[in-house]
Coordinates of C-alpha atoms and ligand atoms in Angstrom, one line a residue:
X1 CA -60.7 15.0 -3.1
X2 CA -61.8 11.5 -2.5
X3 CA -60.1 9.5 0.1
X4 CA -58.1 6.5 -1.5
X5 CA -59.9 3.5 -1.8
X6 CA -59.5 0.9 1.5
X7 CA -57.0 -1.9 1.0
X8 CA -58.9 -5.0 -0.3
X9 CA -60.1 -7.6 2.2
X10 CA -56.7 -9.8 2.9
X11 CA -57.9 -13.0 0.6
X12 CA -57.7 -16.0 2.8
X13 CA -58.0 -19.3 1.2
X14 CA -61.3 -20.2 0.9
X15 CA -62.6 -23.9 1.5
X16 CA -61.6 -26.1 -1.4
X17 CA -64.4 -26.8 -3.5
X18 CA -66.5 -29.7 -3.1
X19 CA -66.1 -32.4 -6.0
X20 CA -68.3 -33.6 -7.6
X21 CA -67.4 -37.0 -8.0
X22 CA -69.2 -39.3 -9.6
X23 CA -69.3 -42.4 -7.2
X24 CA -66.9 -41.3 -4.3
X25 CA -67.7 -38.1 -2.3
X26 CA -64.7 -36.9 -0.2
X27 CA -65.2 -34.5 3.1
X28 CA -63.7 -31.1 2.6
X29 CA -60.1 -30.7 3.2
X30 CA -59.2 -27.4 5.2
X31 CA -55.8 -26.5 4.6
X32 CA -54.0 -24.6 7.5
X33 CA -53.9 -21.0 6.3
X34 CA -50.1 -20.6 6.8
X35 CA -49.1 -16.4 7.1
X36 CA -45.3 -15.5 6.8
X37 CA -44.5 -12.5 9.0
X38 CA -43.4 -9.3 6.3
X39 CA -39.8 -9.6 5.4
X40 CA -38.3 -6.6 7.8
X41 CA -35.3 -5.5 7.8
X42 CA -33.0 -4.9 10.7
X43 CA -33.6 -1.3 12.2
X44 CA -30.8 0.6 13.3
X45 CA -31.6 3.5 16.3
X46 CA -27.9 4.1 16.6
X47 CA -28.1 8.1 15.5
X48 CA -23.9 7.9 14.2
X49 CA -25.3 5.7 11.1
X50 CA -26.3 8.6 9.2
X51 CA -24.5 10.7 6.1
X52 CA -23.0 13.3 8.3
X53 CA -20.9 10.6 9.7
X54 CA -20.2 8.8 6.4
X55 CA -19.2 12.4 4.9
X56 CA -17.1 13.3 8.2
X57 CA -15.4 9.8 8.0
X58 CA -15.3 9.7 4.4
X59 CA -13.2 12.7 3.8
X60 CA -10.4 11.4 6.0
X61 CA -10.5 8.5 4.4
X62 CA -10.6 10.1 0.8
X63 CA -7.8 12.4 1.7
X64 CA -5.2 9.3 2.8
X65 CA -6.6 7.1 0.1
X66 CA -5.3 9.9 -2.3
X67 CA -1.4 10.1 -0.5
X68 CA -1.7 6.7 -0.7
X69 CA -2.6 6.4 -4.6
X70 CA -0.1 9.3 -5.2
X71 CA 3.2 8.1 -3.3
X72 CA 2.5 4.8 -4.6
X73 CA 2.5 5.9 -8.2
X74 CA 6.1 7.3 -7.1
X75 CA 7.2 4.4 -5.7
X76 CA 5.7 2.0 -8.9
X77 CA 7.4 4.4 -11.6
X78 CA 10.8 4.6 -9.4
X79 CA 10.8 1.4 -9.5
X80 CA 9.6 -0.1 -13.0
X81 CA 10.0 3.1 -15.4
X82 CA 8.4 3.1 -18.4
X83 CA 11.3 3.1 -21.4
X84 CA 11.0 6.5 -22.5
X85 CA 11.4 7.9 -18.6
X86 CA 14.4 5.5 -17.3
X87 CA 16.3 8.4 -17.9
X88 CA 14.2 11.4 -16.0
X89 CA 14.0 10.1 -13.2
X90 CA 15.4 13.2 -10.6
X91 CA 18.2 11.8 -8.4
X92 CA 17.1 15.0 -5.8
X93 CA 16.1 15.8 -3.6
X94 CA 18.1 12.8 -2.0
X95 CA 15.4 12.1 0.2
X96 CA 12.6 12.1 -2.0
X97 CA 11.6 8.4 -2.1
X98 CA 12.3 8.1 1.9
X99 CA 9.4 10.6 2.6
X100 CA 7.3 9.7 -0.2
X101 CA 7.4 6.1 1.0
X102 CA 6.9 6.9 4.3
X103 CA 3.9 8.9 3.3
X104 CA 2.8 5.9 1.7
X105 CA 2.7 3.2 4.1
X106 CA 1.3 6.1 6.6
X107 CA -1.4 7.1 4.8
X108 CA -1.9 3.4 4.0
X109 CA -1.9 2.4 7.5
X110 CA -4.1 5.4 9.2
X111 CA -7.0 4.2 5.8
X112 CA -7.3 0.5 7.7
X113 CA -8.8 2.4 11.0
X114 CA -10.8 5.1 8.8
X115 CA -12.1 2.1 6.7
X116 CA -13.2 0.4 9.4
X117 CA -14.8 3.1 10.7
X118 CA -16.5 4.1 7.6
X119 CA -17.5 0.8 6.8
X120 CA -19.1 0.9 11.0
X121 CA -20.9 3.8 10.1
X122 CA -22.5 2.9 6.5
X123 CA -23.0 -1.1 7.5
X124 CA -26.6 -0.8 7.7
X125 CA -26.9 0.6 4.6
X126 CA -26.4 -3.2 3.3
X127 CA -30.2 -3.9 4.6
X128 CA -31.4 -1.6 2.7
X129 CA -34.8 -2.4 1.2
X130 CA -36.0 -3.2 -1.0
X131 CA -32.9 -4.4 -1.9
X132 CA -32.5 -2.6 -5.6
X133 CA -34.6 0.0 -6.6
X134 CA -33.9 1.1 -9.8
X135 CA -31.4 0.2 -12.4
X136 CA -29.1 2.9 -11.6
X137 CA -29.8 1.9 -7.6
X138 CA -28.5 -1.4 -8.7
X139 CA -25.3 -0.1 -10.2
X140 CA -24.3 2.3 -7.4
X141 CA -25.0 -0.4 -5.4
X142 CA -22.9 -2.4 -7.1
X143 CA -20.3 0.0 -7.5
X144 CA -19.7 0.2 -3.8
X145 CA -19.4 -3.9 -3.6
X146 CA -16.4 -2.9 -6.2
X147 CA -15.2 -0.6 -3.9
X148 CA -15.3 -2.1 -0.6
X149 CA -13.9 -5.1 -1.4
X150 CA -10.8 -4.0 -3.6
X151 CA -10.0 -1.0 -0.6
X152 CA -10.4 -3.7 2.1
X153 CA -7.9 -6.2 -0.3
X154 CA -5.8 -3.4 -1.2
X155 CA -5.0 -2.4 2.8
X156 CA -5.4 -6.2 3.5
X157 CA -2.4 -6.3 0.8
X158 CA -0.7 -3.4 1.9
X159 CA -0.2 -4.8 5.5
X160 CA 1.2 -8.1 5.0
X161 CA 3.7 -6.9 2.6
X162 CA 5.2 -4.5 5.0
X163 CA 5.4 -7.8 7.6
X164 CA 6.6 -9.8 4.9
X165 CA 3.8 -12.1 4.4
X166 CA 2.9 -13.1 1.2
X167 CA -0.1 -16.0 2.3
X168 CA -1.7 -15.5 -1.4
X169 CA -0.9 -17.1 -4.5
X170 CA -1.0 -14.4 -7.0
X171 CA 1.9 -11.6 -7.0
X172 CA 2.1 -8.6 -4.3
X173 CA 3.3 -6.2 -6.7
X174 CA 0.9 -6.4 -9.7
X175 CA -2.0 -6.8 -7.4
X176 CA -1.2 -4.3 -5.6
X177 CA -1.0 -1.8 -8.3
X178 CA -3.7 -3.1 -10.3
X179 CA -6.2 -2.7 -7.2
X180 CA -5.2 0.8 -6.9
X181 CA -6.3 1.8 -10.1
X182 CA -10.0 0.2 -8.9
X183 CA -10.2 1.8 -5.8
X184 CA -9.7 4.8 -7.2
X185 CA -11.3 4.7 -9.9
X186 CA -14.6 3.1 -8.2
X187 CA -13.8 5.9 -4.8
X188 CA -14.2 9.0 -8.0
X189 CA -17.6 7.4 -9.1
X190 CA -18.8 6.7 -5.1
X191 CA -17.5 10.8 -4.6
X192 CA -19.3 11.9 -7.3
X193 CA -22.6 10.0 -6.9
X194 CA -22.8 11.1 -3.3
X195 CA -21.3 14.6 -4.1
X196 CA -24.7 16.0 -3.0
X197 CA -24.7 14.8 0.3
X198 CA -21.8 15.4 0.7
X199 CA -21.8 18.8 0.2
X200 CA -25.1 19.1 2.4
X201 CA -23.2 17.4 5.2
X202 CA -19.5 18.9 4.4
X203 CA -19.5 21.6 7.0
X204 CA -21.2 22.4 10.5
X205 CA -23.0 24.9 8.5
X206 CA -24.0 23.4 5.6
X207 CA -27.6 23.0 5.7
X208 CA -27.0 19.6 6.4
X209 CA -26.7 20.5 9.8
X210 CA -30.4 21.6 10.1
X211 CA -32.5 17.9 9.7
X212 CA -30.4 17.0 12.6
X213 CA -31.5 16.4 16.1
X214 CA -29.1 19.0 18.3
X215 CA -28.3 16.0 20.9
X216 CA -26.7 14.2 17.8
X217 CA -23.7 16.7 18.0
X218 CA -21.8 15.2 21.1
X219 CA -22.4 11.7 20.2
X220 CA -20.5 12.8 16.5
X221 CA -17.9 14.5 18.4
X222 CA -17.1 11.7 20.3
X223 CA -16.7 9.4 17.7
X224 CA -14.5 12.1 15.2
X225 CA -12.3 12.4 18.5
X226 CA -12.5 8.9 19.2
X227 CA -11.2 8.3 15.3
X228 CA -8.5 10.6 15.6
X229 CA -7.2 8.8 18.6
X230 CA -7.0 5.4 17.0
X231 CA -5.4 7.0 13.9
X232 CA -2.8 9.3 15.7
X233 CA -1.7 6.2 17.7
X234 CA -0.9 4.0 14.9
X235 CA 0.4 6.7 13.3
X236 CA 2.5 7.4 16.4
X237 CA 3.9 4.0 17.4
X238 CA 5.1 3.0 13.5
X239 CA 6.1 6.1 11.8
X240 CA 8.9 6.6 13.9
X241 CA 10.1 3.7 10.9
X242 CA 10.9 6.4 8.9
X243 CA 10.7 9.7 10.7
X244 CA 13.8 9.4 12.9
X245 CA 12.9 11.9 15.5
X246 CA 10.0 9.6 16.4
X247 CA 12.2 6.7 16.5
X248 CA 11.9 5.8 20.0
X249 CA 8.0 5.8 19.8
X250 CA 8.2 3.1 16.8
X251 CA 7.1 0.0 18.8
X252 CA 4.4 -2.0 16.2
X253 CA 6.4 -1.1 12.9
X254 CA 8.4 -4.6 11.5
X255 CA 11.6 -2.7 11.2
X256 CA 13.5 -0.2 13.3
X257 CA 15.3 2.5 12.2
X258 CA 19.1 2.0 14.0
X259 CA 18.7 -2.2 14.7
X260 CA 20.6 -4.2 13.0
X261 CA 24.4 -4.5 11.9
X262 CA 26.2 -1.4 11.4
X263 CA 23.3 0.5 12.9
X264 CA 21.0 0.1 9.7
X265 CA 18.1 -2.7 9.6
X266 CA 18.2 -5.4 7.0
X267 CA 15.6 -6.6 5.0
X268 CA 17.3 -10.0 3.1
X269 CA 20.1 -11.4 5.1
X270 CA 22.7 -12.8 3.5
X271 CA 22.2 -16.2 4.6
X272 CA 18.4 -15.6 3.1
X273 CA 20.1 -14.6 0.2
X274 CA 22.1 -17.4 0.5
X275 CA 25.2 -15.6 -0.2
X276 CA 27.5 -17.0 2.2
X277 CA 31.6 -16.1 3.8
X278 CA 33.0 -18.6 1.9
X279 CA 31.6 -17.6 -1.1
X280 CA 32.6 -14.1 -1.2
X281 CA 36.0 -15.4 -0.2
X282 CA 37.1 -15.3 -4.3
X283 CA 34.9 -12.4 -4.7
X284 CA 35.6 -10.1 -8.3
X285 CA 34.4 -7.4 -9.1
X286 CA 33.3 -8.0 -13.6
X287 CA 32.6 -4.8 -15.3
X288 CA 32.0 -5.6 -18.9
X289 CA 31.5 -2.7 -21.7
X290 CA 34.1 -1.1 -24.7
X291 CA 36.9 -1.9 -22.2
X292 CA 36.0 -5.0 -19.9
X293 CA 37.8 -5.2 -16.4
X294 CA 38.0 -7.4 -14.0
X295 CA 38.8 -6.3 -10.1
X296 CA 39.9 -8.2 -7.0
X297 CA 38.7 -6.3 -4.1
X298 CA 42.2 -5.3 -3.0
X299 CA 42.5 -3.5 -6.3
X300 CA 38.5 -1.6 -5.7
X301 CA 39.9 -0.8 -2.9
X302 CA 42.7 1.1 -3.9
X303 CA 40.7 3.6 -6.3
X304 CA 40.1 6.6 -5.2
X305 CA 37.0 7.1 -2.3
X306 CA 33.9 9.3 -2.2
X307 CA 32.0 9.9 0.5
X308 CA 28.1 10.2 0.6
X309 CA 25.2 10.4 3.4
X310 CA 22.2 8.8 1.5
X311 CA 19.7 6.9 2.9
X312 CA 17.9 3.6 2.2
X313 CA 14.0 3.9 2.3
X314 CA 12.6 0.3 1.7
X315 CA 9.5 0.1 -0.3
X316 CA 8.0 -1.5 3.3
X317 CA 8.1 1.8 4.6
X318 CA 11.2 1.9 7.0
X319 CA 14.1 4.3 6.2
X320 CA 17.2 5.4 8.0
X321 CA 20.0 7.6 6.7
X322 CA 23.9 6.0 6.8
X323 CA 27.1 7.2 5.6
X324 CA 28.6 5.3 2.9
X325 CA 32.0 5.1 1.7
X326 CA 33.0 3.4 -1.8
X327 CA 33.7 3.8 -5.5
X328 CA 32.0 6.2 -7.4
X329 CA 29.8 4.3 -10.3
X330 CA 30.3 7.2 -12.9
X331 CA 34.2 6.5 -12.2
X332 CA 34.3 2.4 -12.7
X333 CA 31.9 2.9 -15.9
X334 CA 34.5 5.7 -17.1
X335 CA 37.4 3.0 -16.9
X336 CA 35.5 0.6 -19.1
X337 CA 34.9 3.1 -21.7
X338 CA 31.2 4.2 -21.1
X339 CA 30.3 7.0 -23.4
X340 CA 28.6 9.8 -22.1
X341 CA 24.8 8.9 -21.8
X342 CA 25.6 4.9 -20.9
X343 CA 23.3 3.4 -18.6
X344 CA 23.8 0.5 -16.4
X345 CA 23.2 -3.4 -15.3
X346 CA 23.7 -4.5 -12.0
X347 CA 24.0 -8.1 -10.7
X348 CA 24.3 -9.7 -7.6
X349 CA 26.1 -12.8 -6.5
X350 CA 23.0 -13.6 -5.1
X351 CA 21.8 -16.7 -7.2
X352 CA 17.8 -16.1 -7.5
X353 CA 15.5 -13.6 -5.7
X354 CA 13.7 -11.0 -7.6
X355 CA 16.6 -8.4 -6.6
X356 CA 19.6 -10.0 -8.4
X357 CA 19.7 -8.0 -10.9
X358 CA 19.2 -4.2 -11.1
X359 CA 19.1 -1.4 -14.2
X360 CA 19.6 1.8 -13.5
X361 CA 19.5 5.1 -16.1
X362 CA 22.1 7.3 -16.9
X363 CA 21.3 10.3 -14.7
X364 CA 21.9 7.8 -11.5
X365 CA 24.6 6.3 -12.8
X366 CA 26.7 9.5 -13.6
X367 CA 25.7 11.2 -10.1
X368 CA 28.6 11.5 -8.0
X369 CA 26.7 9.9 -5.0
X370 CA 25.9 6.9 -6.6
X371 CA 28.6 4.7 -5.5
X372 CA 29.3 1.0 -5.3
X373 CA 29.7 1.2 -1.1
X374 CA 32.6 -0.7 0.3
X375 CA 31.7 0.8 3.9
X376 CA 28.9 1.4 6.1
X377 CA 29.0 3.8 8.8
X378 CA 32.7 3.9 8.6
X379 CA 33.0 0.5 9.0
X380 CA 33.5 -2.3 6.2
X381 CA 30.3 -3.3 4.9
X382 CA 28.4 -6.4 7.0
X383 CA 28.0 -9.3 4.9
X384 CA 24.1 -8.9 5.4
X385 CA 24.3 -5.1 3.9
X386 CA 26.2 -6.4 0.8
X387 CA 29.7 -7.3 1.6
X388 CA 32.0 -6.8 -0.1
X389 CA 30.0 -4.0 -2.4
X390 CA 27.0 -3.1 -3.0
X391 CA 25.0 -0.1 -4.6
X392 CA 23.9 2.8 -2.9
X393 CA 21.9 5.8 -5.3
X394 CA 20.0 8.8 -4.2
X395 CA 16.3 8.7 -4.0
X396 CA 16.0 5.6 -5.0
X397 CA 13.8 2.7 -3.5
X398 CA 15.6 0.3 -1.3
X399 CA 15.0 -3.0 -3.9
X400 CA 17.4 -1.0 -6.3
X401 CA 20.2 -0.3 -3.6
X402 CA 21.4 -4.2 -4.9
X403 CA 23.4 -6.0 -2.7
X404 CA 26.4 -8.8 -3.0
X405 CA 26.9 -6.8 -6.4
X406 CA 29.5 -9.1 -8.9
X407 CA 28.9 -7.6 -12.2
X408 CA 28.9 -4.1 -13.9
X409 CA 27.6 -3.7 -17.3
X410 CA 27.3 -0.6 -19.6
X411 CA 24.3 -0.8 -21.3
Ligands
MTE1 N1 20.9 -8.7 -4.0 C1 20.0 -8.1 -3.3 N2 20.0 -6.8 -3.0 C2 19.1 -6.3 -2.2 C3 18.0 -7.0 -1.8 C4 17.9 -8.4 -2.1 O1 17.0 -9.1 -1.7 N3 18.9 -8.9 -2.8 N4 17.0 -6.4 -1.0 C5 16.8 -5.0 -1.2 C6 15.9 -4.3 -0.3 S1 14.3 -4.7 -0.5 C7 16.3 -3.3 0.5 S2 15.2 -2.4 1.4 C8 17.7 -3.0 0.7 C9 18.1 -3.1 2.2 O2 19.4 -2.9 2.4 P1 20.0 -3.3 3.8 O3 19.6 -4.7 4.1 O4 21.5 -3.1 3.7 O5 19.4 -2.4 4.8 O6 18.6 -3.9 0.0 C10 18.1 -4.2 -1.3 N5 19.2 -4.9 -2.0
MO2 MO1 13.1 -3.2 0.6

């Protein structure tokens, strides 16, 4: 075997050859032999940087990304049902939409801390060099850009909406649903280009385990418990939003299950709304179809009363259960003639705002719990829960349960 061949001599510049003018002869000029240091990039000695912790981070964060992406396909289709499945939607269980959403925006807030983390744990990653490789180097690499910046906008997103913050110009909801299908779609490619580390670092005894130094176990230890700490007490201090027996332990969530009027929070006031005393003073109730009616609220009133214990689960993640008393829809659509099958359009007095007006399928509007509630907790309704009537439907998402409701129409 021969030993490879030295390096060649580092060329330095040699002295700039002398001209040969023809009258004038100048002196040599030395130029200063000016040496960049080799580009390096920054070294990192922290031992957590490595793919066991990106796979043992990853998975927690794959896992709630997935609840997320699944509870909020629920919550999209509840809420904007394609034609053909207005119709199917399942009025039970009655609480459906209340845990889904509260999966949602759970899962949705535990993925900010596991992002961070993750991101922590992969960072260096971005000094990588040289920079690109290979083509398909460059398109992995690219791929993650894709997916770190639509997960960070999407929980970004995801956060202000349930504080009621819209500082962006483009639309929550679209957004929002259109950079889900990115993430996930950009989180299946990461998964499956990285499936074979991660199934060498998927388990203590993969073989991953082996290339590692033993004093690395601790330090990973540490920062697993470390993660589930920070998770569990978000988890603990806002979920209580929505699961009632952890109620008195909500203290970051917006909302809180039990304040506001009548015991139930409120999302739009009625002064928001704009809906004010004075005008729900000549308040009447329309409903238009084969046999239009028109009721004062004396006469809705004086039908006969159903009962039902539903609750409203706001697409911002809080939820609380109430008993509503009122009219049963399926019984006011009757009286105007409805046929069998009819579905229904809903509109509020309200005069603008995204929620005015409301359609709802068949299968809700015949249930016998969907009502158009005249009380609250046994109490007449509070102007800012819909006074004098306003819907109520079983697993449903809160932005259908329209308020200040005016008009009925079979459809
Ligand atoms: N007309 C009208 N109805 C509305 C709304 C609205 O803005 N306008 N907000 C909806 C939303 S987002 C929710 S979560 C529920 C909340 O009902 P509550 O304020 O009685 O708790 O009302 C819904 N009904
Ligand atoms: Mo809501």
């Amino acid at each position: 075997m021969t030993p490879p061949a030295p390096p060649p001599p580092a060329q330095r510049p040699s002295a700039a050859p002398r001209k040969r003018g023809r009258g004038l002869s100048l002196p040599p000029v030395r130029l200063p032999s000016v040496r960049l240091p080799p580009v390096r990039p920054p070294s990192f000695s922290g031992r957590l940087h490595d793919a066991r912790t990106a796979t043992s981070v990853g998975r927690w964060l794959g896992a709630a990304f997935l609840v997320c992406f699944a509870t909020g396909l629920i919550s999209h289709y509840l809420q904007h049902p394609p034609g053909w499945a207005a119709d199917l939607l399942p009025g039970r269980p009655v609480w459906g939409y209340r845990l889904s959403q509260g999966l949602h925006v759970a899962s949705g807030l535990a993925a900010i801390v596991l992002l961070l983390v993750k991101l922590w744990a992969v960072y260096p990653r971005l000094f990588a060099w040289p920079p690109v490789r290979s083509v398909p180097h460059a398109v992995e690499r690219l791929s993650v850009a894709v997916l770190v910046a639509s997960a960070v906008l999407q929980v970004f997103t995801g956060l202000l909406n349930i504080a009621e913050w819209y500082p962006w110009p483009f639309g929550f909801i679209q957004t929002h649903f259109a950079l889900a299908w990115v993430v996930t779609g950009s989180l299946l490619l990461h998964v499956a280009v990285k499936a074979p580390a991660i199934r060498a670092h998927w388990s203590r005894s993969s073989p991953g385990t082996l290339e590692l130094p033993a004093r690395d176990g601790p330090d990973r230890r540490s920062l697993m418990l470390g993660v589930g700490a920070a998770v569990g007490a978000v988890t603990l201090t806002t979920v209580g939003q929505a699961f009632t027996p952890l109620a008195r332990l909500d203290l970051l969530a917006p909302r809180h299950p039990g304040y506001g009027p009548q015991q139930l929070p409120v999302n739009r006031t009625a002064e928001a709304a704009g809906v004010t005393q004075r005008a729900v003073q000549d308040w009447r109730l329309e409903v238009r179809g084969p046999l239009p009616y028109t009721l004062t609220l004396e006469q809705l009133r004086s039908l006969p009363r159903s009962q039902a214990r539903l609750p409203i689960a706001c697409v911002e993640g809080w939820s609380a259960d109430a008993r509503w008393g009122g009219v049963r829809i399926r019984d006011l659509l009757a009286r105007a003639g409805a046929g069998p099958g009819a579905g229904l359009r809903v509109t509020s007095m309200e005069a603008g705002g995204a929620y005015r007006v409301m359609e709802m399928g068949r299968d809700y509007a015949e249930d016998p719990l969907t009502l158009l509630a005249l009380e609250l907790n046994g109490q007449v309704l509070d102007l800012d829960h819909g006074y004098p009537a306003r819907i109520i439907a079983p697993n449903r998402p809160g932005v259908l349960q329209t308020k200040w409701v005016t008009l009925l129409e079979v459809l």
